[in-house]
Amino acid sequence: MSDRLTHWVDGKPWTGSSDRRGEIFDPAHGSVTGHVSLASELDVDTAVKAASSAWQSWRWTTLSRRARILFDFRAAVLRRRDELTRVITAEHGKVLDDADGEIARGLEVVEYACGIPALLKGGFSESVSTQVDVASIRQPLGVCALITPFNFPAMVPLWFAPIAIACGNTVVLKPSEKVPSAAVILAECWAEAGLPDGVFNVLQGDAVAVDRLLTHPDVRAVSFVGSTPVARHVYETGTSHGKRVQALGGAKNHMVVLPDADLDAAADAAVSAAFGSAGERCMAVSVVVAVEPIGDELVAGIKRRIAELRTGDGRLGADMGPLVTGVHRDRVVSYIEAGLRAGAELAVDGRDVDVDGGSDGFWLGPTLFDHVSPETSIYQDEIFGPVLSVVRVPSFNRALDLVNASIYGNGTALFTSDGALARRYQSEVEVGMVGINVPIPVPAAAYSFGGWKSSLFGDAHAYGEDGIHFFTRSKVVTSRWPHTKAPRGDIDLNFPGR
Ligand code: NAD
């Protein structure tokens, strides 16, 4: 890896004007493997200028050419897939198979965007009045800023960029400074696919870059994914500067297990969804709600499965990798200490884990709390680590009330064999993405991804139909082409009536 990773602007690597730099870590060893440039406000202005100027021609590029570039982009990502996977694991820490999985999910959105000639079809009504027709069309917005989190270095940028570009916009992507390399590989893939210079730009940076993007007059839309406090800030600042904003925030996802559920399947699902990517997923299950009397049996099943998990370097065949930084690991550990102080029962302590990885890696093993009270911080806060809490409740209604009382509403799952209760749950739960006997219900690319309440600020969810709507604005054209010349003096000051 180069000593200093830089931006990608106007079709090529660009060092920018700022001397500020951030450290890039290998989380499995706790070592610094390189540095990344952190953009100044001036650098943001340069990137937005390149994107603005590219938009003047990209917006008129034919749909068939856009679709061809998307197909070629998909082929380029497939060619670089192994390299991209290794880079994600090296900087984030997730295991190789999981890194590959996020690329697969991102590619599904690319495949959806390949259908842009059909997706951008407008409407047409002939003869709404005498020789008057109406057409509706969708047009691009201009420069769109994408601000993405550390936990999906490839997938989250791919939720937005292919659709924004397919719709005729240009893009400035500001990836997380913790995992900056995947964005540059994606930029190279766009270039290989023949995307004109300046249509896709990468600006490495932190809050300085974000705050300039949010106020820059030529940025028309902002897609943000990250923690809830920053999402709220992005939404409020961006909209108060006249921008269209979708800001996806944090989560606390409940998995409710009813007494009639297949408990083996539920325990498998709970462990996979809680500890995959070391719990650093916005759709991770962080609370299991056990509807009694199955609590003891379910917790025993979860403990047995945790005992079989291997924590270690994601490149060496482990099931679960390290956390992304030492600071984040210490924050998660402080939640475990808070849980103990609050009287929760620590059923598995991840602080004692044996690891197969570097001695200075950012390690924390799978951790399980039982008998957790909804008043505690381990229940209420998004921990974003391998810490699973089990709350026990006496009935389905109490489980539903508990889920609905959460400030978050990203994802939830219900495990049951009762179709009527499943139907009631999916209707009454106040959560944006619901899984029935499916633990991480990330919607397929033709649907849209997004939560409710403090998990999303704005109206539009990511990708799918919402993505097309977010990255375009509609225009309605009413036209009259009379077959015969209208008589002179045909003035009427009233709205046309019957
Ligand atoms: P984060 O909020 O710290 O950072 C997200 C982005 O915002 C990064 O690009 C970062 O550089 C920038 N940023 C950070 N602090 C900022 C500030 N004060 N002002 C302006 N910009 C700032 O999030 P993270 O730690 O990178 O990612 C984890 C979070 O993202 C979790 O809360 C997780 O739930 C959430 N997430 C949500 C979804 C979703 O779809 N809802 C998906 C993935 C991750």
XYZ file of C-alpha atoms and ligand atoms in Angstrom:
542
model
C 0.000 0.000 0.000
C 1.273 3.487 -0.854
C 2.364 5.640 2.058
C -0.296 8.254 1.370
C -3.588 7.504 -0.298
C -5.030 10.508 -2.085
C -8.179 11.734 -3.771
C -9.495 10.851 -7.228
C -10.704 13.924 -9.069
C -11.470 14.521 -12.742
C -10.521 11.009 -13.773
C -7.158 10.694 -12.002
C -5.416 10.537 -8.620
C -5.014 13.994 -7.112
C -3.001 15.002 -4.026
C -5.052 18.073 -3.094
C -3.787 21.103 -1.201
C -4.099 19.898 2.377
C -1.229 18.596 4.522
C -3.643 16.977 6.942
C -3.524 13.204 6.946
C -5.107 10.327 8.805
C -3.716 6.929 9.775
C -4.837 3.704 8.122
C -4.716 0.674 10.438
C -4.526 -3.062 9.978
C -6.984 -3.938 12.779
C -5.743 -7.530 13.055
C -2.290 -6.271 14.060
C -3.070 -2.843 15.463
C -0.377 -1.406 13.199
C -0.410 1.678 10.980
C -0.095 0.550 7.350
C -0.337 3.922 5.647
C -1.816 7.379 5.640
C -4.687 9.043 3.864
C -5.052 12.684 2.806
C -7.757 14.624 4.606
C -9.314 17.189 2.282
C -9.442 20.908 3.017
C -12.429 23.083 2.117
C -10.484 24.205 -0.938
C -10.067 20.586 -2.026
C -13.834 20.118 -1.747
C -14.347 23.134 -3.991
C -11.967 21.670 -6.598
C -13.735 18.292 -6.586
C -17.193 19.862 -6.817
C -16.009 22.085 -9.673
C -14.804 19.022 -11.606
C -18.132 17.247 -10.964
C -20.130 20.351 -11.929
C -18.301 20.783 -15.170
C -18.623 17.059 -16.058
C -22.354 17.265 -15.423
C -22.844 19.706 -18.310
C -22.307 16.896 -20.789
C -23.021 13.773 -18.701
C -26.607 14.870 -18.132
C -27.259 14.663 -21.900
C -25.477 11.341 -22.403
C -27.876 8.820 -23.910
C -29.474 6.184 -21.731
C -28.060 3.409 -23.875
C -24.497 4.712 -23.392
C -25.036 5.070 -19.647
C -26.304 1.463 -19.496
C -23.285 0.201 -21.460
C -20.905 1.946 -19.045
C -22.722 0.371 -16.102
C -22.370 -3.102 -17.644
C -18.652 -2.427 -18.190
C -18.298 -1.097 -14.630
C -19.800 -4.346 -13.343
C -17.275 -6.323 -15.385
C -14.422 -4.151 -14.063
C -15.492 -4.700 -10.425
C -15.682 -8.452 -11.056
C -12.111 -8.371 -12.426
C -10.889 -6.508 -9.311
C -13.119 -8.426 -6.878
C -10.342 -10.369 -5.106
C -8.202 -7.271 -4.707
C -11.168 -5.281 -3.399
C -11.989 -8.068 -0.946
C -8.422 -8.138 0.403
C -8.309 -4.347 0.784
C -11.588 -4.320 2.728
C -10.344 -7.040 5.084
C -6.969 -5.329 5.537
C -8.501 -1.977 6.541
C -11.807 -2.974 8.164
C -10.918 -6.349 9.662
C -14.013 -8.312 8.555
C -13.253 -11.827 7.282
C -12.590 -12.350 3.559
C -15.885 -14.160 2.815
C -17.836 -11.357 4.444
C -15.897 -8.714 2.494
C -16.674 -10.628 -0.694
C -20.336 -10.788 0.342
C -20.588 -7.026 0.604
C -19.219 -6.698 -2.931
C -21.873 -9.152 -4.128
C -24.645 -7.081 -2.515
C -23.222 -3.877 -3.999
C -23.085 -5.467 -7.449
C -26.802 -6.244 -7.216
C -27.444 -2.497 -7.190
C -25.160 -2.055 -10.209
C -27.189 -4.747 -11.995
C -30.410 -2.942 -11.077
C -28.995 0.344 -12.431
C -28.086 -1.386 -15.735
C -31.829 -1.287 -16.421
C -31.830 2.521 -16.408
C -33.482 2.867 -19.860
C -36.550 1.125 -18.425
C -36.286 2.624 -14.931
C -36.358 6.205 -16.257
C -39.400 5.659 -18.464
C -41.787 8.548 -18.000
C -45.550 8.795 -18.472
C -47.601 10.138 -21.378
C -51.330 10.885 -21.614
C -52.771 11.678 -24.993
C -55.691 14.136 -25.346
C -56.135 15.208 -21.723
C -57.953 18.143 -23.376
C -58.652 19.014 -26.989
C -55.384 18.244 -28.793
C -53.532 18.653 -25.501
C -51.102 15.952 -24.262
C -49.232 15.585 -20.982
C -45.824 13.961 -20.461
C -43.892 13.385 -17.253
C -40.132 13.053 -17.323
C -37.451 12.630 -14.674
C -34.271 14.695 -14.905
C -30.983 14.568 -12.974
C -30.182 16.947 -10.120
C -26.504 17.794 -10.718
C -23.628 17.135 -8.292
C -24.498 14.590 -5.601
C -22.351 14.087 -2.487
C -22.131 10.577 -1.024
C -20.799 10.353 2.536
C -20.266 6.800 3.699
C -19.377 4.888 6.900
C -16.475 2.581 7.751
C -18.413 -0.648 7.995
C -19.174 -1.235 4.296
C -16.317 0.322 2.293
C -17.665 -0.979 -1.048
C -21.333 -1.846 -0.573
C -22.617 1.474 0.766
C -20.947 3.547 -1.995
C -22.483 1.037 -4.438
C -25.957 1.605 -2.936
C -25.847 5.126 -4.332
C -23.218 5.831 -7.011
C -24.527 3.507 -9.779
C -28.058 4.888 -9.525
C -26.969 8.530 -9.176
C -24.737 8.187 -12.252
C -27.274 6.176 -14.244
C -29.820 8.939 -13.609
C -27.428 11.492 -15.183
C -25.844 13.032 -12.084
C -22.195 13.398 -11.169
C -20.812 12.243 -7.835
C -18.360 13.262 -5.143
C -17.862 10.300 -2.789
C -16.398 11.025 0.663
C -15.663 7.573 2.116
C -14.842 6.932 5.751
C -11.269 7.962 6.484
C -10.860 4.625 8.329
C -11.307 2.539 5.125
C -10.299 4.809 2.243
C -8.828 2.403 -0.360
C -11.928 0.636 -1.715
C -13.317 3.937 -3.018
C -10.207 4.490 -5.140
C -10.462 0.984 -6.616
C -14.090 1.731 -7.492
C -12.948 4.990 -9.155
C -10.439 3.039 -11.242
C -13.207 0.597 -12.229
C -15.399 3.498 -13.402
C -12.473 4.819 -15.450
C -11.872 1.356 -16.970
C -15.562 1.255 -17.875
C -15.220 4.458 -19.893
C -17.059 6.816 -17.554
C -16.068 10.356 -18.581
C -13.629 12.191 -16.286
C -15.242 14.111 -13.431
C -18.460 12.065 -13.278
C -17.230 9.996 -10.295
C -14.818 11.669 -7.868
C -13.440 10.533 -4.523
C -12.563 13.012 -1.830
C -10.742 11.513 1.147
C -11.441 13.326 4.375
C -13.264 13.829 7.621
C -15.800 16.276 9.085
C -14.056 19.248 7.401
C -14.882 17.852 3.958
C -18.389 16.803 5.002
C -19.276 20.232 6.351
C -18.087 21.974 3.175
C -20.047 19.535 0.994
C -23.169 20.240 3.062
C -22.955 23.985 2.444
C -21.433 24.109 -1.056
C -23.902 25.883 -3.366
C -23.274 23.511 -6.309
C -24.001 20.306 -4.372
C -27.643 19.456 -5.060
C -28.168 16.273 -3.070
C -26.516 14.436 -0.199
C -26.760 10.719 0.560
C -25.296 10.010 3.977
C -24.873 6.779 5.937
C -23.407 6.764 9.452
C -24.235 7.188 13.109
C -27.460 8.855 14.204
C -25.970 12.063 15.700
C -23.982 12.750 12.521
C -26.966 11.786 10.328
C -29.123 14.330 12.159
C -26.426 17.008 11.716
C -26.064 16.186 8.004
C -29.817 16.281 7.449
C -30.351 19.564 9.283
C -27.353 21.342 7.747
C -27.904 20.018 4.227
C -31.613 20.782 4.065
C -31.118 24.247 5.581
C -28.750 24.893 2.656
C -31.393 23.884 0.139
C -30.190 20.374 -0.586
C -32.131 17.172 -0.978
C -30.841 14.893 1.810
C -31.279 11.249 2.758
C -29.362 10.493 5.964
C -29.358 6.885 7.152
C -28.385 6.565 10.805
C -27.735 4.020 13.537
C -29.731 1.066 14.760
C -30.648 -1.276 17.583
C -32.178 -4.286 15.890
C -34.394 -6.688 17.843
C -34.905 -10.315 16.986
C -38.053 -11.622 18.652
C -38.249 -15.387 19.232
C -41.681 -16.847 19.999
C -42.123 -20.131 21.894
C -43.307 -21.924 18.736
C -40.166 -21.024 16.740
C -37.614 -23.543 15.517
C -35.117 -22.786 18.308
C -32.121 -24.283 16.502
C -32.767 -22.074 13.486
C -33.309 -19.087 15.785
C -30.041 -19.672 17.682
C -28.129 -20.083 14.393
C -29.659 -16.847 13.107
C -29.014 -14.899 16.323
C -25.322 -15.858 16.398
C -24.798 -15.194 12.678
C -26.579 -11.832 12.775
C -25.050 -10.643 16.055
C -21.413 -11.561 15.470
C -20.970 -11.397 11.684
C -18.550 -8.536 10.920
C -17.965 -8.360 14.723
C -21.393 -6.749 15.092
C -20.286 -3.752 13.017
C -23.359 -3.843 10.785
C -26.325 -1.497 10.888
C -28.542 -4.566 10.413
C -26.775 -6.642 13.096
C -29.079 -8.190 15.659
C -28.035 -6.643 18.970
C -31.055 -7.669 21.082
C -32.770 -11.045 21.223
C -36.220 -10.816 22.780
C -37.030 -14.268 24.125
C -40.745 -14.790 24.734
C -40.924 -17.135 27.716
C -40.762 -20.002 28.470
C -38.029 -20.574 25.851
C -35.391 -18.167 27.295
C -33.184 -20.781 28.997
C -33.163 -23.156 26.035
C -32.461 -20.358 23.535
C -29.634 -18.852 25.599
C -28.068 -22.308 26.044
C -28.182 -22.798 22.244
C -26.599 -19.390 21.615
C -23.830 -20.083 24.158
C -23.030 -23.449 22.552
C -22.696 -21.822 19.153
C -20.549 -18.948 20.445
C -18.142 -21.493 21.958
C -17.488 -22.798 18.426
C -16.666 -19.396 16.899
C -13.043 -18.595 16.143
C -12.003 -14.954 16.518
C -8.928 -13.923 14.572
C -7.303 -12.406 11.516
C -9.914 -12.307 8.733
C -7.254 -13.469 6.237
C -6.522 -16.675 8.179
C -9.884 -18.426 8.182
C -11.407 -16.964 11.363
C -15.188 -16.679 11.760
C -15.017 -13.201 13.267
C -12.368 -10.508 12.842
C -11.218 -7.617 15.045
C -12.961 -4.289 15.596
C -12.046 -1.441 13.288
C -9.886 0.641 15.671
C -8.505 0.458 19.197
C -10.616 3.444 20.200
C -13.771 1.699 19.020
C -12.815 -1.574 20.749
C -12.271 0.313 24.034
C -15.668 2.016 23.658
C -17.376 -1.362 23.193
C -15.525 -2.760 26.234
C -16.748 0.208 28.284
C -20.316 -0.886 27.447
C -19.577 -4.390 28.761
C -18.376 -2.815 32.017
C -21.524 -0.650 32.152
C -23.692 -3.745 31.617
C -22.004 -5.505 34.534
C -22.464 -2.460 36.773
C -26.148 -2.379 35.789
C -26.578 -5.983 36.957
C -26.978 -7.800 33.621
C -25.778 -11.424 33.630
C -22.593 -11.801 31.544
C -23.155 -15.237 29.990
C -20.122 -15.069 27.657
C -17.272 -12.607 28.214
C -15.538 -11.660 24.939
C -12.765 -9.839 26.776
C -11.172 -13.236 27.549
C -11.131 -14.500 23.993
C -8.199 -16.468 22.524
C -7.371 -15.031 19.139
C -5.585 -16.194 16.053
C -4.025 -12.865 15.060
C -1.580 -10.128 16.013
C -1.035 -9.518 19.718
C -1.786 -5.801 19.289
C -4.941 -6.321 17.193
C -8.190 -4.640 18.162
C -9.713 -7.815 19.591
C -12.913 -8.478 21.399
C -14.656 -11.840 21.272
C -18.383 -12.539 21.059
C -20.094 -11.342 24.235
C -23.515 -12.361 25.531
C -25.590 -10.700 28.234
C -28.707 -12.397 29.599
C -31.571 -10.948 31.672
C -30.901 -7.449 30.327
C -33.162 -4.676 31.556
C -34.493 -2.209 28.924
C -33.398 0.622 31.248
C -29.659 -0.102 30.767
C -27.263 1.530 28.303
C -26.316 -1.864 26.813
C -29.962 -2.228 25.798
C -30.645 1.341 24.708
C -27.471 2.491 22.926
C -26.091 1.328 19.628
C -22.869 -0.440 20.699
C -21.760 -1.499 17.193
C -19.653 -4.411 18.364
C -19.941 -8.145 19.147
C -22.238 -7.708 22.157
C -25.619 -9.437 22.158
C -28.228 -8.732 24.837
C -31.072 -11.106 25.670
C -34.220 -9.566 27.105
C -36.895 -11.933 28.380
C -40.581 -11.030 28.120
C -43.759 -12.941 28.995
C -45.789 -12.426 25.800
C -45.886 -11.465 22.127
C -47.576 -8.167 22.993
C -44.820 -7.211 25.424
C -42.205 -8.023 22.777
C -43.967 -5.859 20.202
C -44.309 -2.960 22.671
C -40.610 -3.206 23.519
C -39.526 -3.050 19.874
C -41.875 -0.149 19.180
C -40.573 1.834 22.173
C -37.028 1.928 20.729
C -35.858 5.249 19.311
C -34.414 3.275 16.380
C -36.367 1.503 13.653
C -33.865 0.086 11.163
C -34.405 -3.686 11.055
C -36.141 -6.369 13.075
C -36.794 -10.093 12.828
C -39.478 -12.396 14.168
C -38.912 -16.130 14.526
C -42.134 -18.117 14.729
C -44.226 -20.802 13.036
C -47.460 -18.858 13.598
C -48.470 -17.118 10.359
C -51.143 -14.982 11.997
C -48.751 -13.549 14.592
C -46.132 -13.026 11.891
C -48.650 -11.061 9.874
C -49.594 -8.981 12.924
C -45.940 -8.289 13.661
C -45.112 -7.131 10.143
C -48.157 -4.846 10.157
C -47.778 -3.318 13.611
C -44.034 -3.086 14.151
C -42.600 0.429 13.684
C -39.464 -0.572 11.827
C -38.483 -0.004 8.186
C -37.172 -3.502 7.340
C -38.779 -6.632 8.743
C -37.631 -10.248 8.509
C -39.927 -13.175 9.211
C -37.648 -16.111 10.035
C -34.926 -14.047 8.267
C -32.402 -12.432 10.622
C -30.874 -9.632 8.516
C -33.633 -8.527 6.146
C -31.583 -6.333 3.788
C -33.963 -5.671 0.875
C -33.063 -6.960 -2.584
C -31.869 -4.286 -5.037
C -35.255 -3.669 -6.683
C -36.717 -2.728 -3.282
C -35.338 0.058 -1.113
C -33.205 0.021 2.041
C -34.049 2.285 4.951
C -35.201 2.502 8.528
C -37.752 4.519 10.452
C -37.476 6.933 13.395
C -33.875 7.838 14.361
C -32.519 5.356 11.818
C -33.277 7.613 8.843
C -33.696 11.352 8.317
C -35.416 12.310 5.070
C -38.112 10.707 2.947
C -36.232 8.524 0.504
C -34.714 5.152 1.304
C -31.578 3.939 -0.495
C -31.574 2.256 -3.955
C -34.535 0.599 -5.712
C -37.395 2.856 -6.763
C -36.660 5.337 -3.962
C -33.114 5.663 -5.327
C -34.375 6.585 -8.795
C -36.732 9.161 -7.286
C -34.099 10.586 -4.943
C -31.576 11.167 -7.743
C -34.040 12.764 -10.178
C -36.677 15.450 -10.127
C -39.863 15.192 -12.083
C -41.071 17.567 -14.735
C -44.524 17.537 -16.316
C -44.939 18.952 -19.814
C -48.402 19.920 -21.066
C -48.385 20.595 -24.815
C -50.883 21.608 -27.484
C -50.198 21.020 -31.155
C -53.552 21.979 -32.766
C -54.430 20.135 -35.959
C -56.220 23.287 -37.201
C -55.264 26.911 -36.624
C -57.084 28.362 -33.567
C -59.482 31.252 -34.412
C -58.127 34.724 -33.610
C -59.385 36.499 -30.458
C -59.950 33.205 -28.585
C -59.155 34.743 -25.171
C -60.620 33.148 -22.030
C -59.611 34.411 -18.564
C -61.197 31.448 -16.765
C -59.745 28.048 -15.985
C -60.972 25.729 -18.747
C -64.175 24.143 -17.394
C -66.568 21.539 -18.788
P -19.848 8.015 11.525
O -21.133 8.733 11.724
O -18.775 8.209 12.537
O -19.181 8.443 10.115
C -19.932 8.396 8.913
C -19.345 9.414 7.938
O -19.495 10.723 8.505
C -17.862 9.227 7.679
O -17.619 9.472 6.321
C -17.189 10.264 8.581
O -15.989 10.754 8.051
C -18.231 11.377 8.647
N -18.262 12.063 9.938
C -17.947 11.538 11.152
N -18.136 12.467 12.126
C -18.579 13.581 11.511
C -18.965 14.874 11.971
N -18.921 15.200 13.266
N -19.388 15.776 11.072
C -19.450 15.473 9.759
N -19.092 14.260 9.266
C -18.668 13.321 10.121
O -20.198 6.481 11.328
P -19.195 5.263 11.235
O -18.615 5.023 12.593
O -18.282 5.429 10.078
O -20.201 4.081 10.845
C -20.946 3.367 11.789
C -22.330 3.938 11.931
O -22.986 3.937 10.662
C -23.221 3.124 12.846
O -23.977 3.999 13.628
C -24.110 2.349 11.875
O -25.353 1.955 12.412
C -24.272 3.343 10.799
N -24.677 2.697 9.560
C -25.965 2.836 9.183
C -26.407 2.218 8.040
C -27.827 2.347 7.606
O -28.115 1.949 6.505
N -28.719 2.886 8.402
C -25.514 1.455 7.260
C -24.192 1.348 7.683
C -23.788 1.977 8.840
